[in-house]
Structures are given as structure tokens and as C-alpha cells.
CSV table of C-alpha atoms and ligand atoms in Angstrom, one decimal:
chain,number,residue,atom,x,y,z
Q,1,UNK,CA,-26.4,58.0,69.2
Q,2,UNK,CA,-22.7,57.3,69.2
Q,3,UNK,CA,-22.9,55.0,72.3
Q,4,UNK,CA,-25.5,52.8,70.8
Q,5,UNK,CA,-23.8,52.4,67.5
Q,6,UNK,CA,-20.6,51.4,69.3
Q,7,UNK,CA,-22.5,48.8,71.2
Q,8,UNK,CA,-24.0,47.3,68.1
Q,9,UNK,CA,-20.6,47.2,66.4
Q,10,UNK,CA,-19.1,45.3,69.3
Q,11,UNK,CA,-21.4,42.4,68.9
Q,12,UNK,CA,-20.9,42.1,65.2
Q,13,UNK,CA,-19.1,38.9,64.3
Q,14,UNK,CA,-15.6,39.2,62.8
Q,15,UNK,CA,-16.6,36.5,60.4
Q,16,UNK,CA,-19.5,38.5,59.1
Q,17,UNK,CA,-17.4,41.6,58.6
Q,18,UNK,CA,-14.6,39.8,56.9
Q,19,UNK,CA,-17.1,38.1,54.6
Q,20,UNK,CA,-18.3,41.5,53.6
Q,21,UNK,CA,-14.7,42.6,52.9
Q,22,UNK,CA,-14.1,39.5,50.9
Q,23,UNK,CA,-17.0,40.0,48.7
Q,24,UNK,CA,-15.9,43.5,47.9
Q,25,UNK,CA,-12.3,42.3,47.3
Q,26,UNK,CA,-13.5,39.5,45.1
Q,27,UNK,CA,-15.1,42.0,42.7
Q,28,UNK,CA,-11.8,43.8,42.4
Q,29,UNK,CA,-9.2,41.1,41.9
Q,30,UNK,CA,-8.8,38.1,39.5
Q,31,UNK,CA,-10.0,34.8,40.8
Q,32,UNK,CA,-6.6,33.3,41.1
Q,33,UNK,CA,-5.4,36.2,43.3
Q,34,UNK,CA,-8.5,36.0,45.4
Q,35,UNK,CA,-8.1,32.3,46.0
Q,36,UNK,CA,-4.3,32.5,46.7
Q,37,UNK,CA,-4.1,35.5,48.9
Q,38,UNK,CA,-7.4,36.2,50.4
Q,39,UNK,CA,-9.1,32.9,51.0
Q,40,UNK,CA,-6.3,31.7,53.4
Q,41,UNK,CA,-6.9,34.7,55.7
Q,42,UNK,CA,-9.0,34.1,58.8
Q,43,UNK,CA,-10.8,36.8,60.8
Q,44,UNK,CA,-10.0,36.7,64.5
Q,45,UNK,CA,-11.8,39.5,66.3
Q,46,UNK,CA,-13.4,42.8,65.8
Q,47,UNK,CA,-13.6,45.6,68.3
Q,48,UNK,CA,-13.2,49.4,68.4
Q,49,UNK,CA,-13.2,49.6,64.6
Q,50,UNK,CA,-10.3,47.2,64.4
Q,51,UNK,CA,-10.6,43.9,62.5
Q,52,UNK,CA,-7.9,41.4,63.3
Q,53,UNK,CA,-7.1,38.9,60.7
Q,54,UNK,CA,-4.7,36.0,60.7
Q,55,UNK,CA,-2.4,35.4,57.8
Q,56,UNK,CA,-0.3,32.2,57.3
Q,57,UNK,CA,3.1,34.0,57.5
Q,58,UNK,CA,4.8,37.3,57.1
Q,59,UNK,CA,5.4,37.0,53.3
Q,60,UNK,CA,1.7,37.2,53.0
Q,61,UNK,CA,1.7,40.6,54.5
Q,62,UNK,CA,4.5,41.9,52.3
Q,63,UNK,CA,2.9,40.4,49.2
Q,64,UNK,CA,-0.5,41.8,50.0
Q,65,UNK,CA,1.0,45.2,50.9
Q,66,UNK,CA,3.0,45.4,47.7
Q,67,UNK,CA,0.2,44.3,45.4
Q,68,UNK,CA,-3.2,44.9,46.9
Q,69,UNK,CA,-2.7,47.8,49.4
Q,70,UNK,CA,-4.9,50.2,47.5
Q,71,UNK,CA,-7.8,47.9,47.1
Q,72,UNK,CA,-7.6,46.7,50.7
Q,73,UNK,CA,-7.6,50.2,52.0
Q,74,UNK,CA,-10.6,51.0,49.9
Q,75,UNK,CA,-12.5,48.0,51.1
Q,76,UNK,CA,-11.6,48.6,54.7
Q,77,UNK,CA,-12.9,52.1,54.5
Q,78,UNK,CA,-16.0,51.0,52.8
Q,79,UNK,CA,-16.9,48.2,55.2
Q,80,UNK,CA,-15.4,49.5,58.5
Q,81,UNK,CA,-15.8,53.2,57.9
Q,82,UNK,CA,-13.2,55.8,57.9
Q,83,UNK,CA,-11.7,54.9,61.3
Q,84,UNK,CA,-11.6,51.3,60.4
Q,85,UNK,CA,-8.3,49.5,60.7
Q,86,UNK,CA,-7.0,46.1,59.8
Q,87,UNK,CA,-4.4,44.4,61.9
Q,88,UNK,CA,-2.5,41.4,60.7
Q,89,UNK,CA,-1.6,38.6,63.0
Q,90,UNK,CA,0.9,36.0,62.0
Q,91,UNK,CA,0.4,32.7,63.7
Q,92,UNK,CA,3.2,30.6,62.6
Q,93,UNK,CA,4.9,28.8,65.4
Q,94,UNK,CA,7.6,27.5,63.2
Q,95,UNK,CA,8.7,31.0,62.2
Q,96,UNK,CA,8.1,32.7,65.4
Q,97,UNK,CA,8.9,30.0,68.0
Q,98,UNK,CA,9.1,32.3,70.9
Q,99,UNK,CA,6.4,34.7,70.2
Q,100,UNK,CA,3.4,32.7,69.1
Q,101,UNK,CA,1.2,35.3,67.8
Q,102,UNK,CA,2.8,38.3,66.5
Q,103,UNK,CA,1.0,41.4,65.6
Q,104,UNK,CA,2.8,42.8,62.6
Q,105,UNK,CA,1.3,46.1,61.9
Q,106,UNK,CA,-1.8,48.0,61.0
Q,107,UNK,CA,-2.7,48.2,57.4
Q,108,UNK,CA,-2.9,51.9,57.1
Q,109,UNK,CA,0.4,52.5,58.6
Q,110,UNK,CA,2.1,50.0,56.3
Q,111,UNK,CA,3.2,53.4,55.1
Q,112,UNK,CA,5.2,55.2,57.6
Q,113,UNK,CA,4.0,54.7,61.1
Q,114,UNK,CA,6.2,56.4,63.6
Q,115,UNK,CA,7.0,54.5,66.6
Q,116,UNK,CA,9.1,57.1,68.2
Q,117,UNK,CA,6.6,58.8,70.5
Q,118,UNK,CA,8.8,61.7,71.5
Q,119,UNK,CA,7.8,64.0,68.7
Q,120,UNK,CA,4.1,63.8,68.4
Q,121,UNK,CA,3.8,67.2,66.8
Q,122,UNK,CA,4.7,66.3,63.3
Q,123,UNK,CA,5.0,63.4,60.9
Q,124,UNK,CA,8.7,62.6,60.0
Q,125,UNK,CA,7.8,60.1,57.3
Q,126,UNK,CA,10.6,57.9,58.5
Q,127,UNK,CA,10.0,54.2,58.0
Q,128,UNK,CA,11.4,52.2,60.9
Q,129,UNK,CA,12.3,49.2,58.7
Q,130,UNK,CA,14.9,51.2,56.8
Q,131,UNK,CA,17.9,50.8,59.1
Q,132,UNK,CA,21.7,50.6,58.8
Q,133,UNK,CA,21.5,47.1,60.3
Q,134,UNK,CA,19.8,45.6,57.3
Q,135,UNK,CA,21.6,47.6,54.7
Q,136,UNK,CA,24.4,45.5,53.2
Q,137,UNK,CA,27.6,47.2,52.4
Q,138,UNK,CA,29.5,46.4,49.3
Q,139,UNK,CA,32.0,47.9,46.9
Q,140,UNK,CA,29.2,49.7,45.0
Q,141,UNK,CA,28.0,51.7,48.0
Q,142,UNK,CA,31.1,52.0,50.2
Q,143,UNK,CA,31.6,55.7,50.2
Q,144,UNK,CA,27.8,56.4,50.4
Q,145,UNK,CA,27.5,54.2,53.5
Q,146,UNK,CA,30.6,55.5,55.2
Q,147,UNK,CA,29.4,59.1,54.8
Q,148,UNK,CA,25.9,58.1,55.9
Q,149,UNK,CA,27.3,56.8,59.2
Q,150,UNK,CA,29.4,59.9,59.8
Q,151,UNK,CA,26.4,62.2,59.1
Q,152,UNK,CA,24.2,60.1,61.4
Q,153,UNK,CA,26.7,60.5,64.2
Q,154,UNK,CA,27.1,64.2,63.8
Q,155,UNK,CA,24.3,65.7,61.7
Q,156,UNK,CA,25.2,69.2,60.4
Q,157,UNK,CA,28.7,69.0,61.8
Q,158,UNK,CA,30.6,67.2,59.1
Q,159,UNK,CA,31.7,68.7,55.8
Q,160,UNK,CA,29.2,66.5,54.1
Q,161,UNK,CA,26.6,69.1,53.9
Q,162,UNK,CA,24.6,68.7,51.7
Q,163,UNK,CA,25.0,65.0,51.4
Q,164,UNK,CA,24.0,64.1,47.9
Q,165,UNK,CA,23.5,60.4,47.0
Q,166,UNK,CA,22.9,59.4,43.4
Q,167,UNK,CA,22.4,56.2,41.5
Q,168,UNK,CA,20.0,54.0,39.5
Q,169,UNK,CA,16.6,52.7,40.4
Q,170,UNK,CA,16.3,50.2,43.2
Q,171,UNK,CA,19.9,50.5,44.4
Q,172,UNK,CA,19.2,51.6,47.9
Q,173,UNK,CA,19.1,55.4,47.9
Q,174,UNK,CA,15.8,55.7,49.7
Q,175,UNK,CA,16.8,53.0,52.2
Q,176,UNK,CA,20.1,54.7,53.0
Q,177,UNK,CA,18.8,58.2,53.5
Q,178,UNK,CA,15.9,56.9,55.6
Q,179,UNK,CA,18.4,54.9,57.7
Q,180,UNK,CA,20.4,58.1,58.4
Q,181,UNK,CA,17.2,59.8,59.6
Q,182,UNK,CA,16.2,56.8,61.8
Q,183,UNK,CA,19.7,56.6,63.3
Q,184,UNK,CA,19.6,60.3,64.1
Q,185,UNK,CA,16.3,60.3,66.0
Q,186,UNK,CA,17.4,57.2,67.8
Q,187,UNK,CA,20.6,58.9,68.9
Q,188,UNK,CA,19.3,62.4,69.3
Q,189,UNK,CA,15.7,62.1,70.1
Q,190,UNK,CA,15.2,65.8,70.3
Q,191,UNK,CA,16.4,66.5,66.8
Q,192,UNK,CA,13.8,67.4,64.3
Q,193,UNK,CA,14.1,65.2,61.2
Q,194,UNK,CA,11.8,65.1,58.3
Q,195,UNK,CA,11.9,63.0,55.1
Q,196,UNK,CA,9.9,63.9,52.0
Q,197,UNK,CA,9.9,62.7,48.4
Q,198,UNK,CA,10.3,65.7,46.0
Q,199,UNK,CA,6.8,65.1,44.8
Q,200,UNK,CA,5.5,65.3,48.4
Q,201,UNK,CA,7.5,68.4,48.9
Q,202,UNK,CA,6.1,70.0,45.7
Q,203,UNK,CA,2.5,69.0,46.5
Q,204,UNK,CA,2.8,70.4,50.0
Q,205,UNK,CA,4.3,73.6,48.7
Q,206,UNK,CA,1.6,74.2,46.1
Q,207,UNK,CA,-1.1,73.3,48.6
Q,208,UNK,CA,0.3,75.9,51.0
Q,209,UNK,CA,0.3,78.6,48.3
Q,210,UNK,CA,-3.3,77.7,47.4
Q,211,UNK,CA,-4.5,77.7,51.0
Q,212,UNK,CA,-2.5,80.9,51.9
Q,213,UNK,CA,-0.3,78.9,54.4
Q,214,UNK,CA,3.0,79.6,52.7
Q,215,UNK,CA,4.7,81.2,55.7
Q,216,UNK,CA,3.6,78.3,57.9
Q,217,UNK,CA,5.1,75.9,55.3
Q,218,UNK,CA,8.4,77.8,55.3
Q,219,UNK,CA,8.6,78.1,59.0
Q,220,UNK,CA,7.9,74.4,59.5
Q,221,UNK,CA,10.7,73.3,57.2
Q,222,UNK,CA,13.0,75.9,58.5
Q,223,UNK,CA,12.6,74.5,62.0
Q,224,UNK,CA,14.2,71.2,61.0
Q,225,UNK,CA,17.6,70.0,62.1
Q,226,UNK,CA,17.7,67.5,59.3
Q,227,UNK,CA,15.9,67.8,56.0
Q,228,UNK,CA,15.9,64.7,53.8
Q,229,UNK,CA,14.5,65.0,50.3
Q,230,UNK,CA,14.4,62.0,48.0
Q,231,UNK,CA,14.5,62.0,44.2
Q,232,UNK,CA,15.4,65.6,43.8
Q,233,UNK,CA,15.6,65.2,40.0
Q,234,UNK,CA,11.8,65.7,40.0
Q,235,UNK,CA,12.4,69.4,40.8
Q,236,UNK,CA,13.3,69.8,37.2
Q,237,UNK,CA,10.6,71.8,35.4
Q,238,UNK,CA,9.1,73.1,38.7
Q,239,UNK,CA,10.6,76.6,38.8
Q,240,UNK,CA,8.6,78.0,41.7
Q,241,UNK,CA,9.3,75.0,43.9
Q,242,UNK,CA,12.9,75.2,43.0
Q,243,UNK,CA,13.0,78.8,44.0
Q,244,UNK,CA,11.5,78.1,47.3
Q,245,UNK,CA,13.7,75.2,47.9
Q,246,UNK,CA,16.7,77.3,47.2
Q,247,UNK,CA,15.9,79.7,50.0
Q,248,UNK,CA,15.1,76.9,52.3
Q,249,UNK,CA,18.4,75.2,51.5
Q,250,UNK,CA,20.3,78.4,52.2
Q,251,UNK,CA,18.6,79.1,55.5
Q,252,UNK,CA,19.2,75.6,56.8
Q,253,UNK,CA,22.7,75.4,55.5
Q,254,UNK,CA,23.7,78.7,57.0
Q,255,UNK,CA,22.5,77.6,60.4
Q,256,UNK,CA,24.4,74.4,60.3
Q,257,UNK,CA,21.4,72.1,59.7
Q,258,UNK,CA,21.9,68.9,57.8
Q,259,UNK,CA,20.6,68.5,54.2
Q,260,UNK,CA,20.4,65.0,52.7
Q,261,UNK,CA,19.3,64.6,49.1
Q,262,UNK,CA,19.0,61.8,46.6
Q,263,UNK,CA,18.8,61.8,42.8
Q,264,UNK,CA,19.1,59.5,39.9
Q,265,UNK,CA,22.1,61.4,38.5
Q,266,UNK,CA,24.9,63.5,39.8
Q,267,UNK,CA,24.3,67.3,40.4
Q,268,UNK,CA,26.1,68.3,37.3
Q,269,UNK,CA,23.8,66.2,35.1
Q,270,UNK,CA,20.6,67.6,36.4
Q,271,UNK,CA,19.9,69.6,33.3
Q,272,UNK,CA,16.9,71.9,33.7
Q,273,UNK,CA,17.6,72.6,37.3
Q,274,UNK,CA,18.7,76.1,38.1
Q,275,UNK,CA,22.5,76.6,38.1
Q,276,UNK,CA,22.5,78.1,41.6
Q,277,UNK,CA,20.9,74.9,43.0
Q,278,UNK,CA,23.2,72.6,41.1
Q,279,UNK,CA,26.2,74.5,42.5
Q,280,UNK,CA,24.9,74.3,46.0
Q,281,UNK,CA,24.4,70.6,45.6
Q,282,UNK,CA,28.1,70.3,44.9
Q,283,UNK,CA,29.1,72.1,48.1
Q,284,UNK,CA,29.2,69.1,50.3
Q,285,UNK,CA,29.7,65.5,49.4
Q,286,UNK,CA,28.2,63.7,46.4
Q,287,UNK,CA,28.4,59.9,46.6
Q,288,UNK,CA,27.2,57.4,44.1
Q,289,UNK,CA,25.7,54.0,44.5
Q,290,UNK,CA,26.5,51.4,41.9
Q,291,UNK,CA,24.9,48.1,41.2
Q,292,UNK,CA,26.0,45.5,43.7
Q,293,UNK,CA,28.6,42.9,42.7
Q,294,UNK,CA,27.9,39.2,42.9
Q,295,UNK,CA,29.1,38.8,46.5
Q,296,UNK,CA,27.1,41.7,47.7
Q,297,UNK,CA,24.0,40.3,46.0
Q,298,UNK,CA,24.5,37.0,47.7
Q,299,UNK,CA,24.9,38.8,51.1
Q,300,UNK,CA,21.7,40.8,50.5
Q,301,UNK,CA,19.7,37.7,49.7
Q,302,UNK,CA,21.1,35.8,52.7
Q,303,UNK,CA,20.3,38.7,55.0
Q,304,UNK,CA,16.8,39.0,53.7
Q,305,UNK,CA,16.0,35.3,53.9
Q,306,UNK,CA,17.4,35.1,57.4
Q,307,UNK,CA,15.2,38.0,58.4
Q,308,UNK,CA,12.3,36.0,57.2
Q,309,UNK,CA,13.6,33.1,59.3
Q,310,UNK,CA,13.8,30.9,56.2
Q,311,UNK,CA,16.8,28.8,55.1
Q,312,UNK,CA,17.5,28.9,51.4
Q,313,UNK,CA,20.1,26.5,50.0
Q,314,UNK,CA,23.3,28.4,48.8
Q,315,UNK,CA,23.0,27.1,45.2
Q,316,UNK,CA,19.6,28.7,45.0
Q,317,UNK,CA,20.8,32.0,46.3
Q,318,UNK,CA,23.6,31.9,43.8
Q,319,UNK,CA,21.2,31.1,41.0
Q,320,UNK,CA,19.2,34.2,41.8
Q,321,UNK,CA,22.2,36.4,42.4
Q,322,UNK,CA,23.7,35.3,39.2
Q,323,UNK,CA,20.6,36.1,37.1
Q,324,UNK,CA,19.3,39.3,38.7
Q,325,UNK,CA,22.1,41.8,38.6
Q,326,UNK,CA,21.1,45.4,38.3
Q,327,UNK,CA,18.4,46.2,40.8
Q,328,UNK,CA,18.2,45.3,44.4
Q,329,UNK,CA,14.4,45.8,44.5
Q,330,UNK,CA,14.1,43.1,41.8
Q,331,UNK,CA,16.4,40.8,43.8
Q,332,UNK,CA,14.3,41.3,46.8
Q,333,UNK,CA,11.1,40.8,44.8
Q,334,UNK,CA,12.3,37.6,43.4
Q,335,UNK,CA,13.1,36.3,46.8
Q,336,UNK,CA,9.7,37.2,48.2
Q,337,UNK,CA,8.0,35.7,45.2
Q,338,UNK,CA,9.9,32.4,45.7
Q,339,UNK,CA,9.1,32.4,49.4
Q,340,UNK,CA,5.5,33.2,48.7
Q,341,UNK,CA,5.1,30.5,46.1
Q,342,UNK,CA,6.8,27.9,48.3
Q,343,UNK,CA,4.5,28.9,51.2
Q,344,UNK,CA,1.4,28.6,49.0
Q,345,UNK,CA,2.4,25.3,47.6
Q,346,UNK,CA,3.0,24.2,51.2
Q,347,UNK,CA,6.4,22.9,50.1
Q,348,UNK,CA,8.9,22.4,52.8
Q,349,UNK,CA,11.8,23.1,50.6
Q,350,UNK,CA,12.6,25.7,48.1
Q,351,UNK,CA,14.0,23.9,45.0
Q,352,UNK,CA,15.9,25.1,42.0
Q,353,UNK,CA,13.0,24.6,39.7
Q,354,UNK,CA,10.9,27.1,41.6
Q,355,UNK,CA,13.8,29.5,41.6
Q,356,UNK,CA,14.3,29.2,37.9
Q,357,UNK,CA,10.7,29.7,37.1
Q,358,UNK,CA,10.5,32.8,39.3
Q,359,UNK,CA,13.7,34.3,37.9
Q,360,UNK,CA,12.3,33.8,34.4
Q,361,UNK,CA,9.0,35.5,35.3
Q,362,UNK,CA,10.8,38.4,36.7
Q,363,UNK,CA,13.2,38.7,33.7
Q,364,UNK,CA,10.3,38.6,31.2
Q,365,UNK,CA,7.7,40.6,33.0
Q,366,UNK,CA,10.1,43.2,34.2
Q,367,UNK,CA,8.1,46.0,35.6
Q,368,UNK,CA,9.3,49.0,33.6
Q,369,UNK,CA,9.5,52.2,35.3
Q,370,UNK,CA,8.3,54.9,33.0
Q,371,UNK,CA,8.5,58.5,34.2
Q,372,UNK,CA,6.4,61.4,33.2
Q,373,UNK,CA,9.6,63.2,32.3
Q,374,UNK,CA,10.7,60.4,30.0
Q,375,UNK,CA,7.3,60.4,28.3
Q,376,UNK,CA,7.5,64.2,27.8
Q,377,UNK,CA,11.0,63.9,26.3
Q,378,UNK,CA,9.9,61.3,23.8
Q,379,UNK,CA,6.7,63.1,22.8
Q,380,UNK,CA,8.7,66.3,22.3
Q,381,UNK,CA,11.3,64.5,20.2
Q,382,UNK,CA,8.5,63.2,18.0
Q,383,UNK,CA,6.9,66.6,17.5
Q,384,UNK,CA,10.3,68.4,17.5
Q,385,UNK,CA,9.2,70.9,20.1
Q,386,UNK,CA,11.0,72.2,23.1
Q,387,UNK,CA,10.1,70.5,26.3
Q,388,UNK,CA,9.8,73.7,28.2
Q,389,UNK,CA,7.0,74.8,25.9
Q,390,UNK,CA,4.8,72.1,27.2
Q,391,UNK,CA,5.1,73.5,30.7
Q,392,UNK,CA,4.5,77.1,29.6
Q,393,UNK,CA,1.1,78.6,28.7
Q,394,UNK,CA,1.8,78.2,25.0
Q,395,UNK,CA,-1.4,77.7,23.0
Q,396,UNK,CA,0.1,77.0,19.6
Q,397,UNK,CA,-1.7,74.1,18.0
Q,398,UNK,CA,1.2,71.7,17.8
Q,399,UNK,CA,2.3,72.5,21.4
Q,400,UNK,CA,-1.2,71.9,22.7
Q,401,UNK,CA,-1.4,68.6,20.9
Q,402,UNK,CA,2.0,67.5,22.2
Q,403,UNK,CA,1.1,68.5,25.7
Q,404,UNK,CA,-2.2,66.7,25.5
Q,405,UNK,CA,-0.6,63.5,24.2
Q,406,UNK,CA,2.1,63.6,26.8
Q,407,UNK,CA,-0.6,64.0,29.6
Q,408,UNK,CA,-2.6,61.2,28.0
Q,409,UNK,CA,0.3,58.8,27.9
Q,410,UNK,CA,1.4,59.8,31.4
Q,411,UNK,CA,-2.0,58.8,32.7
Q,412,UNK,CA,-1.9,55.5,30.7
Q,413,UNK,CA,1.7,54.5,31.4
Q,414,UNK,CA,2.4,55.7,34.9
Q,415,UNK,CA,0.7,55.3,38.2
Q,416,UNK,CA,0.8,59.0,38.8
Q,417,UNK,CA,-2.2,60.9,40.0
Q,418,UNK,CA,-3.9,63.5,37.9
Q,419,UNK,CA,-2.6,66.1,40.3
Q,420,UNK,CA,1.0,64.9,39.9
Q,421,UNK,CA,0.7,64.8,36.1
Q,422,UNK,CA,-0.7,68.4,36.1
Q,423,UNK,CA,2.3,69.5,38.2
Q,424,UNK,CA,4.7,68.1,35.6
Q,425,UNK,CA,3.1,70.3,33.0
Q,426,UNK,CA,3.7,73.6,34.6
Q,427,UNK,CA,1.4,73.2,37.5
Q,428,UNK,CA,-1.8,72.7,35.6
Q,429,UNK,CA,-4.7,71.4,37.6
Q,430,UNK,CA,-6.3,67.9,37.4
Q,431,UNK,CA,-9.3,69.0,35.4
Q,432,UNK,CA,-6.9,70.1,32.6
Q,433,UNK,CA,-5.4,66.6,32.6
Q,434,UNK,CA,-8.8,65.0,32.5
Q,435,UNK,CA,-9.7,67.2,29.6
Q,436,UNK,CA,-6.5,66.3,27.7
Q,437,UNK,CA,-7.0,62.7,28.4
Q,438,UNK,CA,-10.6,62.7,27.0
Q,439,UNK,CA,-9.6,64.7,24.0
Q,440,UNK,CA,-6.8,62.4,23.0
Q,441,UNK,CA,-8.9,59.4,23.8
Q,442,UNK,CA,-11.6,60.6,21.5
Q,443,UNK,CA,-9.2,61.6,18.8
Q,444,UNK,CA,-7.6,58.1,18.7
Q,445,UNK,CA,-10.9,56.4,18.5
Q,446,UNK,CA,-12.2,58.6,15.7
Q,447,UNK,CA,-9.1,59.1,13.6
Q,448,UNK,CA,-6.8,56.3,12.5
Q,449,UNK,CA,-3.9,58.4,11.7
Q,450,UNK,CA,-4.0,60.0,15.1
Q,451,UNK,CA,-4.1,56.6,16.6
Q,452,UNK,CA,-1.0,55.6,14.6
Q,453,UNK,CA,0.8,58.7,15.9
Q,454,UNK,CA,-0.1,58.0,19.5
Q,455,UNK,CA,0.7,54.3,19.1
Q,456,UNK,CA,4.1,54.9,17.6
Q,457,UNK,CA,5.0,57.3,20.4
Q,458,UNK,CA,3.9,54.8,22.9
Q,459,UNK,CA,5.9,52.1,21.3
Q,460,UNK,CA,9.0,54.3,21.4
Q,461,UNK,CA,8.5,55.0,25.1
Q,462,UNK,CA,8.1,51.4,26.0
Q,463,UNK,CA,11.0,50.4,23.8
Q,464,UNK,CA,13.3,52.9,25.4
Q,465,UNK,CA,12.7,51.7,28.9
Q,466,UNK,CA,12.7,48.0,28.4
Y,501,ADP,P1,16.2,53.4,45.3
Y,501,ADP,O1,15.6,54.5,46.3
Y,501,ADP,O2,17.6,53.6,45.0
Y,501,ADP,O3,15.3,53.2,44.1
Y,501,ADP,P2,15.5,51.6,47.5
Y,501,ADP,O4,16.2,52.3,48.6
Y,501,ADP,O5,14.0,51.8,47.4
Y,501,ADP,O6,16.1,52.0,46.1
Y,501,ADP,O7,15.8,50.1,47.5
Y,501,ADP,C1,15.0,49.1,46.9
Y,501,ADP,C2,14.9,47.9,47.8
Y,501,ADP,O8,16.1,47.2,47.9
Y,501,ADP,C3,14.5,48.3,49.2
Y,501,ADP,O9,13.6,47.3,49.7
Y,501,ADP,C4,15.8,48.2,50.0
Y,501,ADP,O10,15.5,47.9,51.3
Y,501,ADP,C5,16.5,47.2,49.3
Y,501,ADP,N1,18.0,47.4,49.3
Y,501,ADP,C6,18.6,48.3,48.5
Y,501,ADP,N2,19.9,48.3,48.7
Y,501,ADP,C7,20.1,47.4,49.7
Y,501,ADP,C8,21.3,47.0,50.5
Y,501,ADP,N3,22.5,47.4,50.2
Y,501,ADP,N4,21.1,46.1,51.4
Y,501,ADP,C9,19.9,45.6,51.7
Y,501,ADP,N5,18.7,46.0,51.1
Y,501,ADP,C10,18.9,46.9,50.1
Y,502,MG,MG1,14.0,55.7,46.0
């Protein structure tokens, strides 16, 4: 059975398969997107469940990854089956003069794909592209970078344990703590290093409870030499996970293992987190990351464009750096957008008009980052109820209503999964969230005054983050 199906797959034309993918993609994206980003792709070959496609240049990959990753993964699974993979090939002699064709990466592992093959027994979630080499130092991150280097040299042996990095969105926290992990496994291949976002940690913890694998869970994390947890502020409101993390922290710390944490605020401002955790977070070193100054922004842009192998005139870099000031992710996004537009327009040069247009687009269409916690806060202010009540099993009418509206808006305004939303409300399961969503949805379509309430809360939320 298996043999014959393999044989038949091998003679399938890559063109035919790609055509099938295209028609599924076409149904899911706007026509302009389809024409700009998918039509230029050419299928090259298909074998062993792997479809190789050629893209015009590496910005394409970044762009597609950032914007259409989900839909592509879905389509690939649909057309190629669960084991199907897409491999991008960049054939751009101008950009890769010595290499000709360069295989960039598999689509699935656009997420972490570990290239270090020494430790096949677990996933470290370290992303190789986050390195010290491509992290630009500046006044805003001096201390954080210096400490990161020191820790990477001697994990667990400096006084920076735990190492706690905090700062605003898009300023490089994830990049830096990942870079520490990457350097450690490069230097000490036998060290066990794992990186997790707090949400991943929470989900794994809850899964382990539900499946009865809690001791396996504990043992696994206790076996680490370096534990890196990102965005630890999301432990707020998750008492059980906090509790477990507290014991894990102690075990690791006592045996001289390195803990690396990031957060959007310093430990003392993590209101809602247990005191004993806050005090432990202050044991080692806390270092902040501030928004980069003008020179650092220029250096970052220069470094990124050089990595792409593209020359951008200094006045354009300055224009971008002058206008985008508070978020390195936006700085990077602007650059990629400019490069992508230029490559689409087939223009040889990147001119100031294009830069101006792109900066304006970014400034006006700024992607706001609304968190579930923020939504909860605004909803509770509106109804004048205590946020904790929303996480408890309280069935008072006004609490239930506030909780349901907060869940509804979390689904509407964030990209969080039902599971994640449920977790933020005292570990409720996804069916409760669906129920809340449907109730509120129905309520606002049947009752104008309810609609006004929900609209005005939504307005407050969006206003607060813009
Ligand atoms: P945070 O975790 O603080 O929200 P990230 O680490 O995700 O921010 O950084 C956002 C983007 O900006 C990433 O692509 C990262 O590589 C880039 N970046 C941030 N700081 C720097 C820096 N100092 N030098 C180079 N790139 C940076
Ligand atoms: Mg981050």
C-alpha cells in the first residue's frame, strides 16, 4: 500500500501540486496579496513529501513567513498531507553571488528548528537567528548586553542569577535571552538549555496535570542547566503555575543552574505576582532595555540591510531612524517593507519617496498590541469589579457578565487561542470561552444598550493602546 502510493507521488508534477496549493491560497487571501506574493513563486521539484519552490529573494520568505505562515501551513497540510513540507529556494545571483541557489529553510521549522544535533532528546526552542553577532549594542541596552555575555561565558557561575531583563515591546528582550542560550550551547554543547515563553510553560504545565504527567514535567525542567523563560509577567493571575515555578526556581537556583527571565516591567512592579517570587527575581541582576537612541537605530538598520546584501543610501536610513523611534520590531518591519516593495516594483534603487510612503503606512497603521490582561483591566474598571473575581469561580451576575465580555473582547481583539484565553480567566477551558463569546455576540445583536456597553469598552481599550 505504502510503496505504491509513494511511487505515484513521485511522478506527480510539482507544477500540478503547486497549482493546487495556489488555488487554496487564492481562496484565503485578498487578490492583491495573491498576485504580489504568490504568483511570483515557481515550483521546482517534488519528492518525498517535499515541495521545493523558488522565490525571487529572501525578503519574500520573511514577508510570507510573517504574514501568511498560518495559511501556508494549512494549505501544505491539506495538499501534501501531514508530512508535507515546503522548502524555499532563493535563486538570486545578485544577492548570493557565490552560492547560486540557496536553500533557506523549511516552512514548518520557520519556527525553531534546531541545527545543533548533539541533543536530539528534547526541543530547546532556541532559534539560531538570534545571536549576539546581530544584536546591536547601544546606550539603552549596555548593561543587559554586558551581563548577557558574562552569563553566556559562565552560566550559573556569575552572581547574575537569576538574570532578569525588562523593557518595552520590541526592544530586543527575546533576541537577547535567546542569544544567551545559543551562545551557551555553542560553547558548552553538553549543557541542557531550554527556552519557553511563559504561555508555553503554563500550557505544558496544565497539560501535564491533566495527563497525569506532572512528575515527568518537573523532572524534565529540573534537569536543565539553563532555564530561559520569556515574558514572565504573564504568570500574573496563574497561581498554580506560579507555585510550581517557584519550586522549580528554588531547585535550579540551589544547584547552581542558571535562570534567565524577561518581563515588560521590573520585578517590583509585577503586581499580582506572589511576593516570594518577586523577591527571588531580585536576588540576581535586573537589567533594563531602553528604546535605542538615534545612532543605535541607524546602526541596527545598517546591520539589517547589510545582512540582506542590499545597499540603502544613508539619507534613507536616517529618514527611517528619525521617524521610527520606540520599537525595534517596527524599525525592522519598515525596512523589510521598503525592501519588499522595491523588489516587487523591480526598482534598482530605493528612493526617499518609497521610504516616506512606508514610514507613513507604519505610523498610521501601527499594529497595536492588545493583551488579555489589558482587556481585563479595562472591563473591570468599567464594571467596577475586582480583576481577581473574574478568575475565581464567582457566579454573581455582574461578575459573570464582566468575565464574558472580557473573554469576548479577548477573542475579538487578540490573536490568542481559546485555550490561552481560558487560562487567563482562572484556567477555564475553551468551551467556556466559546460559550461566553456566543452569549455576548447574541446579546449585542439583540440588545442595543448591551451593544453600546461593549462598544464603549472596546473603544476605551483601543484608545488606551494607540
Ligand atoms: P521584545 O522581546 O523585547 O519584544 P524582540 O527581541 O522580539 O523584542 O525584538 C524585536 C525585533 O527587533 C527582533 O527581530 C529583533 O531581532 C530585533 N532587535 C531588537 N533589538 C535589537 C538590537 N539591539 N539589534 C538588532 N536587532 C534587534
Ligand atoms: Mg519578546
